[in-house]
Amino acid sequence: MTLLHDALAKIRPLDPALLDQAQAKLDNKTKPLGSLGRLEEFARRFAAITGTLEPQTDRKVIYTFAADHGVVAEGISAFPKEVTPQMVFNFLRGGAGINVLARHEGADVRVVDMGVDYDFGLLAGLIDRKIARGTANFAKGPAMTRQQALAALEAGITLANDCKEEGIAMAGTGEMGIGNTTAASAIIAAISGLPVKQVTSRGTGINDAALANKIRVIEQALQVNRPDPSDPLDVLTKVGGLEIAGIAGLIIGCAANRIPVVVDGFISTSGALIAAAMNPLIRDYLFAAHESVEIGHRAMLDLLAAEPILDLRLRLGEGTGAALAMGLIEAGVKIMKEMATFEQAGVAEQQG
Amino acid sequence: MTLLHDALAKIRPLDPALLDQAQAKLDNKTKPLGSLGRLEEFARRFAAITGTLEPQTDRKVIYTFAADHGVVAEGISAFPKEVTPQMVFNFLRGGAGINVLARHEGADVRVVDMGVDYDFGLLAGLIDRKIARGTANFAKGPAMTRQQALAALEAGITLANDCKEEGIAMAGTGEMGIGNTTAASAIIAAISGLPVKQVTSRGTGINDAALANKIRVIEQALQVNRPDPSDPLDVLTKVGGLEIAGIAGLIIGCAANRIPVVVDGFISTSGALIAAAMNPLIRDYLFAAHESVEIGHRAMLDLLAAEPILDLRLRLGEGTGAALAMGLIEAGVKIMKEMATFEQAGVAEQQG
């Protein structure tokens, strides 16, 4: 538990002086005060997180964590679980949505096997952190052991530590795991206490009958496992997923290493919820990439006090929203770094 | 009037078969149906506008149209009018917000002098289409003559025709002109019939007293000039601006040449309103870049039946929102072009 404990203990509040200095720098640029809206917020927070008014943004990485879910046995997904390893191969060949969008934004994609129910052997490009071949069916008992949940969290933290070593400027989270909207809905229901049907929707696209079944399965999971909302590790263990644990770990590690971290949609945000429940300061290190179509996402964002950057009705996951949001965050940082000041440009300042 | 008339007559409705073919192509990609939300809409419309399922997106240009406004004599802006030419120099040196964001998105910035009250002489990089040294004070009489409005529209159309020659894939609109939110508010008030105070806000950041004055000035302008809402050229002539006319012309020309055109914020959208009032088919060729902070923008978007792509509380203009939105539209097109199909990737398709 040392790695997790150390990372959580290392996280510091943002320095308000840095936030002020960044805003002062922005206010000197040739534009009306505050006129670049949220781009200025991105720049300010990026500066305070990284501790510099001249942060680098070149090296960007999306971590796409993959794992399987025992709860698919309950018929909660529109896709068969074989799709999880099939999509891992697709990621590694560069043909998936996340590959296209990360390329477009100049980010690398790193695929992490946290718990896919498939033996990849030694596969070039795949980061092997497999904890188990998928979780157990949490409709019947805990998804994993507490030890497995811890190991998965620490795998994520280690990736963030490696980012620091490598000089990665910004990390993004993504995931692939057939059945994982069921886990994410179970997590937000457990943590918020909201009724399951208020935080559960169609995932990759199930019909009405399947949605009713999915809600019933999550209600059963909460009854069977009784996850303790005051113990985020217990929630993760009982109704989480291995990729969600990896995401939570990456986020904790990024906050500990002062690396801005862009959280993708519904499933990634469930990981952020677990992380922020372990140390609320983590919320200052996060950027919420987009408003997901999943109805439980809004409750998650409220708990994180996070305002999503994009609203493009995305519901693919993989890190696709994070890749696009990264481009906008980087744009904000470049405004702070590259725009001319009033003095440099010989432009008259605002009156009255 | 031939150039304008010809361009308007050349505009065709989008081909529904192309929209369907683009969606079919998207539906074959390795993702749940529709899961990339608005990115899919962007791809579909881009394909239908350009007439191909493999559209190029590399060559992107933002046109930043600059002009002055006689109505600044009424004290409606927080900045002195000298800022218009000062910002033109800033654009040409690459230090303004639009330069930073266009560079980030891989777009060129082209600065067009439509009517700045300054003699630039022969200035490298500046496209000289000056119609007059600013408009007249429209609180006292028409902003320009009908002939000037036509000439400014046709200057914009010619730029779009040049884009076609050059093989530009996508154009964006932007502007610089101290006082131009006053003109844009007057245009939407004239066209919609809404009360001036419902479509007028603080521009670059005026205080309460200045806002009350701005509203009074626009009300006076509408009384003095009585622009005819059924004649968009009359509205443009009486309460418009030369940069707004250039934008309207560029948009008309893009639609005539089947070039997707990304409309920036409040002022650019007032140009789009004029264009779409001349031929409603133009609406299909537009992408609304972002939701502006200016309160009159929503009424404009409603009239155009356009849904903005971004909501980052921008209010700078110059084309800054258009540059960022271009990146997202391009991302959507790349999804359509570059993602693997289920068959290529050996991934199982959706069930039930």
PDB file of C-alpha atoms in Angstrom, chain A residues 149-339:
ATOM      1  CA  ALA A 149      -7.955  -3.345  -6.650  1.00  0.00           C
ATOM      2  CA  LEU A 150      -4.859  -2.011  -4.897  1.00  0.00           C
ATOM      3  CA  ALA A 151      -2.520  -3.632  -7.408  1.00  0.00           C
ATOM      4  CA  ALA A 152      -4.497  -2.118 -10.287  1.00  0.00           C
ATOM      5  CA  LEU A 153      -4.442   1.345  -8.684  1.00  0.00           C
ATOM      6  CA  GLU A 154      -0.718   1.073  -8.170  1.00  0.00           C
ATOM      7  CA  ALA A 155      -0.185   0.024 -11.787  1.00  0.00           C
ATOM      8  CA  GLY A 156      -1.826   3.313 -12.799  1.00  0.00           C
ATOM      9  CA  ILE A 157       0.286   5.293 -10.338  1.00  0.00           C
ATOM     10  CA  THR A 158       3.442   3.713 -11.741  1.00  0.00           C
ATOM     11  CA  LEU A 159       2.481   4.787 -15.257  1.00  0.00           C
ATOM     12  CA  ALA A 160       2.123   8.378 -14.015  1.00  0.00           C
ATOM     13  CA  ASN A 161       5.496   8.166 -12.305  1.00  0.00           C
ATOM     14  CA  ASP A 162       6.980   7.022 -15.609  1.00  0.00           C
ATOM     15  CA  CYS A 163       5.314  10.027 -17.317  1.00  0.00           C
ATOM     16  CA  LYS A 164       7.146  12.314 -14.921  1.00  0.00           C
ATOM     17  CA  GLU A 165      10.456  10.606 -15.733  1.00  0.00           C
ATOM     18  CA  GLU A 166       9.786  10.921 -19.449  1.00  0.00           C
ATOM     19  CA  GLY A 167       8.723  14.558 -19.331  1.00  0.00           C
ATOM     20  CA  ILE A 168       5.159  13.980 -20.519  1.00  0.00           C
ATOM     21  CA  ALA A 169       3.329  17.330 -20.457  1.00  0.00           C
ATOM     22  CA  MET A 170      -0.259  16.124 -20.181  1.00  0.00           C
ATOM     23  CA  ALA A 171      -1.940  12.747 -19.804  1.00  0.00           C
ATOM     24  CA  GLY A 172      -5.400  11.662 -20.876  1.00  0.00           C
ATOM     25  CA  THR A 173      -7.479   8.712 -19.746  1.00  0.00           C
ATOM     26  CA  GLY A 174      -9.409   6.304 -21.900  1.00  0.00           C
ATOM     27  CA  GLU A 175     -10.762   2.782 -21.698  1.00  0.00           C
ATOM     28  CA  MET A 176     -12.105  -0.231 -23.483  1.00  0.00           C
ATOM     29  CA  GLY A 177     -14.087  -2.918 -21.711  1.00  0.00           C
ATOM     30  CA  ILE A 178     -17.341  -4.460 -22.790  1.00  0.00           C
ATOM     31  CA  GLY A 179     -19.721  -4.028 -19.838  1.00  0.00           C
ATOM     32  CA  ASN A 180     -17.935  -1.121 -18.216  1.00  0.00           C
ATOM     33  CA  THR A 181     -20.785   1.400 -18.273  1.00  0.00           C
ATOM     34  CA  THR A 182     -22.504  -1.033 -15.890  1.00  0.00           C
ATOM     35  CA  ALA A 183     -19.565  -0.757 -13.497  1.00  0.00           C
ATOM     36  CA  ALA A 184     -19.412   3.032 -13.850  1.00  0.00           C
ATOM     37  CA  SER A 185     -23.139   3.363 -13.125  1.00  0.00           C
ATOM     38  CA  ALA A 186     -22.754   1.094 -10.094  1.00  0.00           C
ATOM     39  CA  ILE A 187     -19.900   3.282  -8.802  1.00  0.00           C
ATOM     40  CA  ILE A 188     -21.787   6.565  -9.086  1.00  0.00           C
ATOM     41  CA  ALA A 189     -24.914   4.974  -7.576  1.00  0.00           C
ATOM     42  CA  ALA A 190     -22.853   3.619  -4.668  1.00  0.00           C
ATOM     43  CA  ILE A 191     -21.003   6.892  -4.024  1.00  0.00           C
ATOM     44  CA  SER A 192     -23.891   9.323  -4.571  1.00  0.00           C
ATOM     45  CA  GLY A 193     -26.717   7.237  -3.159  1.00  0.00           C
ATOM     46  CA  LEU A 194     -28.831   8.207  -6.178  1.00  0.00           C
ATOM     47  CA  PRO A 195     -31.361   5.647  -7.471  1.00  0.00           C
ATOM     48  CA  VAL A 196     -29.743   3.333 -10.029  1.00  0.00           C
ATOM     49  CA  LYS A 197     -32.206   4.277 -12.768  1.00  0.00           C
ATOM     50  CA  GLN A 198     -31.161   7.949 -12.481  1.00  0.00           C
ATOM     51  CA  VAL A 199     -27.550   7.138 -13.307  1.00  0.00           C
ATOM     52  CA  THR A 200     -27.890   4.287 -15.797  1.00  0.00           C
ATOM     53  CA  SER A 201     -28.437   4.495 -19.534  1.00  0.00           C
ATOM     54  CA  ARG A 202     -27.809   2.649 -22.766  1.00  0.00           C
ATOM     55  CA  GLY A 203     -24.024   2.257 -22.950  1.00  0.00           C
ATOM     56  CA  THR A 204     -23.064   1.265 -26.476  1.00  0.00           C
ATOM     57  CA  GLY A 205     -26.729   1.127 -27.438  1.00  0.00           C
ATOM     58  CA  ILE A 206     -28.961  -1.435 -25.718  1.00  0.00           C
ATOM     59  CA  ASN A 207     -32.741  -1.497 -26.149  1.00  0.00           C
ATOM     60  CA  ASP A 208     -35.438  -0.804 -23.534  1.00  0.00           C
ATOM     61  CA  ALA A 209     -35.661  -4.363 -22.228  1.00  0.00           C
ATOM     62  CA  ALA A 210     -31.882  -4.638 -21.898  1.00  0.00           C
ATOM     63  CA  LEU A 211     -31.768  -1.288 -20.102  1.00  0.00           C
ATOM     64  CA  ALA A 212     -34.370  -2.474 -17.583  1.00  0.00           C
ATOM     65  CA  ASN A 213     -32.270  -5.594 -17.036  1.00  0.00           C
ATOM     66  CA  LYS A 214     -29.085  -3.522 -16.634  1.00  0.00           C
ATOM     67  CA  ILE A 215     -30.751  -1.414 -13.929  1.00  0.00           C
ATOM     68  CA  ARG A 216     -31.975  -4.535 -12.152  1.00  0.00           C
ATOM     69  CA  VAL A 217     -28.482  -6.096 -12.290  1.00  0.00           C
ATOM     70  CA  ILE A 218     -26.874  -2.982 -10.760  1.00  0.00           C
ATOM     71  CA  GLU A 219     -29.519  -2.815  -8.012  1.00  0.00           C
ATOM     72  CA  GLN A 220     -28.812  -6.447  -7.247  1.00  0.00           C
ATOM     73  CA  ALA A 221     -25.043  -5.806  -7.218  1.00  0.00           C
ATOM     74  CA  LEU A 222     -25.448  -3.021  -4.673  1.00  0.00           C
ATOM     75  CA  GLN A 223     -27.655  -5.231  -2.484  1.00  0.00           C
ATOM     76  CA  VAL A 224     -25.345  -8.229  -2.676  1.00  0.00           C
ATOM     77  CA  ASN A 225     -22.089  -6.318  -2.121  1.00  0.00           C
ATOM     78  CA  ARG A 226     -23.130  -3.343   0.031  1.00  0.00           C
ATOM     79  CA  PRO A 227     -20.172  -1.164  -1.031  1.00  0.00           C
ATOM     80  CA  ASP A 228     -19.258   1.402   1.638  1.00  0.00           C
ATOM     81  CA  PRO A 229     -19.623   4.896   0.130  1.00  0.00           C
ATOM     82  CA  SER A 230     -17.139   6.301   2.640  1.00  0.00           C
ATOM     83  CA  ASP A 231     -14.454   3.823   1.509  1.00  0.00           C
ATOM     84  CA  PRO A 232     -13.624   4.389  -2.179  1.00  0.00           C
ATOM     85  CA  LEU A 233     -11.375   1.336  -2.294  1.00  0.00           C
ATOM     86  CA  ASP A 234     -14.311  -0.781  -1.107  1.00  0.00           C
ATOM     87  CA  VAL A 235     -16.546   0.635  -3.857  1.00  0.00           C
ATOM     88  CA  LEU A 236     -13.863  -0.025  -6.477  1.00  0.00           C
ATOM     89  CA  THR A 237     -13.298  -3.558  -5.198  1.00  0.00           C
ATOM     90  CA  LYS A 238     -16.942  -4.549  -5.082  1.00  0.00           C
ATOM     91  CA  VAL A 239     -18.516  -2.940  -8.157  1.00  0.00           C
ATOM     92  CA  GLY A 240     -15.597  -1.449 -10.122  1.00  0.00           C
ATOM     93  CA  GLY A 241     -13.424  -2.707 -12.924  1.00  0.00           C
ATOM     94  CA  LEU A 242      -9.735  -3.251 -13.463  1.00  0.00           C
ATOM     95  CA  GLU A 243      -9.494  -0.555 -16.167  1.00  0.00           C
ATOM     96  CA  ILE A 244     -11.369   1.848 -13.885  1.00  0.00           C
ATOM     97  CA  ALA A 245      -8.835   1.114 -11.148  1.00  0.00           C
ATOM     98  CA  GLY A 246      -5.998   1.781 -13.601  1.00  0.00           C
ATOM     99  CA  ILE A 247      -7.587   5.115 -14.515  1.00  0.00           C
ATOM    100  CA  ALA A 248      -8.024   6.070 -10.860  1.00  0.00           C
ATOM    101  CA  GLY A 249      -4.382   5.184 -10.242  1.00  0.00           C
ATOM    102  CA  LEU A 250      -3.153   7.192 -13.221  1.00  0.00           C
ATOM    103  CA  ILE A 251      -5.116  10.216 -11.993  1.00  0.00           C
ATOM    104  CA  ILE A 252      -3.727   9.904  -8.463  1.00  0.00           C
ATOM    105  CA  GLY A 253      -0.221   9.567  -9.861  1.00  0.00           C
ATOM    106  CA  CYS A 254      -0.626  12.550 -12.165  1.00  0.00           C
ATOM    107  CA  ALA A 255      -1.794  14.735  -9.291  1.00  0.00           C
ATOM    108  CA  ALA A 256       1.148  13.537  -7.193  1.00  0.00           C
ATOM    109  CA  ASN A 257       3.543  14.373 -10.027  1.00  0.00           C
ATOM    110  CA  ARG A 258       1.871  17.675 -10.985  1.00  0.00           C
ATOM    111  CA  ILE A 259       0.894  16.450 -14.429  1.00  0.00           C
ATOM    112  CA  PRO A 260      -2.411  17.829 -15.805  1.00  0.00           C
ATOM    113  CA  VAL A 261      -4.750  14.932 -16.508  1.00  0.00           C
ATOM    114  CA  VAL A 262      -7.656  15.005 -18.935  1.00  0.00           C
ATOM    115  CA  VAL A 263     -10.490  12.701 -17.929  1.00  0.00           C
ATOM    116  CA  ASP A 264     -12.546  11.304 -20.815  1.00  0.00           C
ATOM    117  CA  GLY A 265     -16.234  10.426 -20.418  1.00  0.00           C
ATOM    118  CA  PHE A 266     -18.481   8.357 -18.189  1.00  0.00           C
ATOM    119  CA  ILE A 267     -16.217   5.432 -17.332  1.00  0.00           C
ATOM    120  CA  SER A 268     -13.082   7.516 -16.929  1.00  0.00           C
ATOM    121  CA  THR A 269     -14.961   9.910 -14.678  1.00  0.00           C
ATOM    122  CA  SER A 270     -15.990   7.004 -12.458  1.00  0.00           C
ATOM    123  CA  GLY A 271     -12.259   6.408 -11.984  1.00  0.00           C
ATOM    124  CA  ALA A 272     -11.778  10.094 -11.188  1.00  0.00           C
ATOM    125  CA  LEU A 273     -14.541   9.827  -8.570  1.00  0.00           C
ATOM    126  CA  ILE A 274     -12.698   7.003  -6.828  1.00  0.00           C
ATOM    127  CA  ALA A 275      -9.435   8.978  -6.953  1.00  0.00           C
ATOM    128  CA  ALA A 276     -10.978  12.232  -5.699  1.00  0.00           C
ATOM    129  CA  ALA A 277     -12.729  10.392  -2.886  1.00  0.00           C
ATOM    130  CA  MET A 278      -9.270   9.310  -1.701  1.00  0.00           C
ATOM    131  CA  ASN A 279      -7.939  12.876  -1.790  1.00  0.00           C
ATOM    132  CA  PRO A 280     -10.227  15.771  -2.761  1.00  0.00           C
ATOM    133  CA  LEU A 281      -7.257  17.946  -3.823  1.00  0.00           C
ATOM    134  CA  ILE A 282      -7.089  15.730  -6.912  1.00  0.00           C
ATOM    135  CA  ARG A 283     -10.027  17.660  -8.376  1.00  0.00           C
ATOM    136  CA  ASP A 284      -7.733  20.629  -9.057  1.00  0.00           C
ATOM    137  CA  TYR A 285      -5.527  18.504 -11.324  1.00  0.00           C
ATOM    138  CA  LEU A 286      -8.331  17.253 -13.551  1.00  0.00           C
ATOM    139  CA  PHE A 287      -9.824  18.527 -16.763  1.00  0.00           C
ATOM    140  CA  ALA A 288     -13.226  17.024 -17.596  1.00  0.00           C
ATOM    141  CA  ALA A 289     -13.040  16.425 -21.343  1.00  0.00           C
ATOM    142  CA  HIS A 290     -16.683  16.308 -22.307  1.00  0.00           C
ATOM    143  CA  GLU A 291     -20.274  15.911 -21.306  1.00  0.00           C
ATOM    144  CA  SER A 292     -21.148  12.290 -21.960  1.00  0.00           C
ATOM    145  CA  VAL A 293     -24.487  11.086 -23.278  1.00  0.00           C
ATOM    146  CA  GLU A 294     -24.671   8.715 -20.273  1.00  0.00           C
ATOM    147  CA  ILE A 295     -27.126  10.183 -17.772  1.00  0.00           C
ATOM    148  CA  GLY A 296     -25.032   9.330 -14.717  1.00  0.00           C
ATOM    149  CA  HIS A 297     -22.185  11.523 -15.913  1.00  0.00           C
ATOM    150  CA  ARG A 298     -23.757  14.771 -14.721  1.00  0.00           C
ATOM    151  CA  ALA A 299     -23.925  13.507 -11.125  1.00  0.00           C
ATOM    152  CA  MET A 300     -20.242  12.544 -11.325  1.00  0.00           C
ATOM    153  CA  LEU A 301     -19.225  15.956 -12.663  1.00  0.00           C
ATOM    154  CA  ASP A 302     -21.205  17.650  -9.895  1.00  0.00           C
ATOM    155  CA  LEU A 303     -19.377  15.655  -7.238  1.00  0.00           C
ATOM    156  CA  LEU A 304     -16.060  16.598  -8.847  1.00  0.00           C
ATOM    157  CA  ALA A 305     -17.123  20.255  -9.277  1.00  0.00           C
ATOM    158  CA  ALA A 306     -15.904  19.857 -12.853  1.00  0.00           C
ATOM    159  CA  GLU A 307     -17.240  21.662 -15.905  1.00  0.00           C
ATOM    160  CA  PRO A 308     -16.858  19.624 -19.091  1.00  0.00           C
ATOM    161  CA  ILE A 309     -14.950  21.221 -21.962  1.00  0.00           C
ATOM    162  CA  LEU A 310     -16.865  19.755 -24.900  1.00  0.00           C
ATOM    163  CA  ASP A 311     -20.424  18.704 -25.559  1.00  0.00           C
ATOM    164  CA  LEU A 312     -20.395  16.753 -28.805  1.00  0.00           C
ATOM    165  CA  ARG A 313     -22.727  13.941 -27.696  1.00  0.00           C
ATOM    166  CA  LEU A 314     -19.870  11.454 -27.641  1.00  0.00           C
ATOM    167  CA  ARG A 315     -20.323   8.016 -26.111  1.00  0.00           C
ATOM    168  CA  LEU A 316     -17.459   5.996 -27.506  1.00  0.00           C
ATOM    169  CA  GLY A 317     -14.925   6.169 -24.695  1.00  0.00           C
ATOM    170  CA  GLU A 318     -11.374   4.944 -25.496  1.00  0.00           C
ATOM    171  CA  GLY A 319     -10.151   8.467 -24.605  1.00  0.00           C
ATOM    172  CA  THR A 320     -11.687  10.065 -27.704  1.00  0.00           C
ATOM    173  CA  GLY A 321     -13.131  13.054 -25.846  1.00  0.00           C
ATOM    174  CA  ALA A 322      -9.904  13.457 -23.879  1.00  0.00           C
ATOM    175  CA  ALA A 323      -7.871  13.658 -27.083  1.00  0.00           C
ATOM    176  CA  LEU A 324     -10.064  16.461 -28.459  1.00  0.00           C
ATOM    177  CA  ALA A 325     -10.136  18.339 -25.154  1.00  0.00           C
ATOM    178  CA  MET A 326      -6.340  18.137 -24.909  1.00  0.00           C
ATOM    179  CA  GLY A 327      -6.116  20.151 -28.102  1.00  0.00           C
ATOM    180  CA  LEU A 328      -8.246  22.904 -26.566  1.00  0.00           C
ATOM    181  CA  ILE A 329      -6.289  22.928 -23.312  1.00  0.00           C
ATOM    182  CA  GLU A 330      -3.069  23.159 -25.285  1.00  0.00           C
ATOM    183  CA  ALA A 331      -4.594  26.061 -27.255  1.00  0.00           C
ATOM    184  CA  GLY A 332      -5.223  27.901 -23.985  1.00  0.00           C
ATOM    185  CA  VAL A 333      -1.640  27.372 -22.837  1.00  0.00           C
ATOM    186  CA  LYS A 334      -0.334  28.647 -26.169  1.00  0.00           C
ATOM    187  CA  ILE A 335      -2.446  31.804 -25.776  1.00  0.00           C
ATOM    188  CA  MET A 336      -0.631  32.451 -22.495  1.00  0.00           C
ATOM    189  CA  LYS A 337       2.764  31.689 -23.966  1.00  0.00           C
ATOM    190  CA  GLU A 338       2.624  33.008 -27.522  1.00  0.00           C
ATOM    191  CA  MET A 339       0.316  36.028 -27.759  1.00  0.00           C
TER     192      MET A 339
END
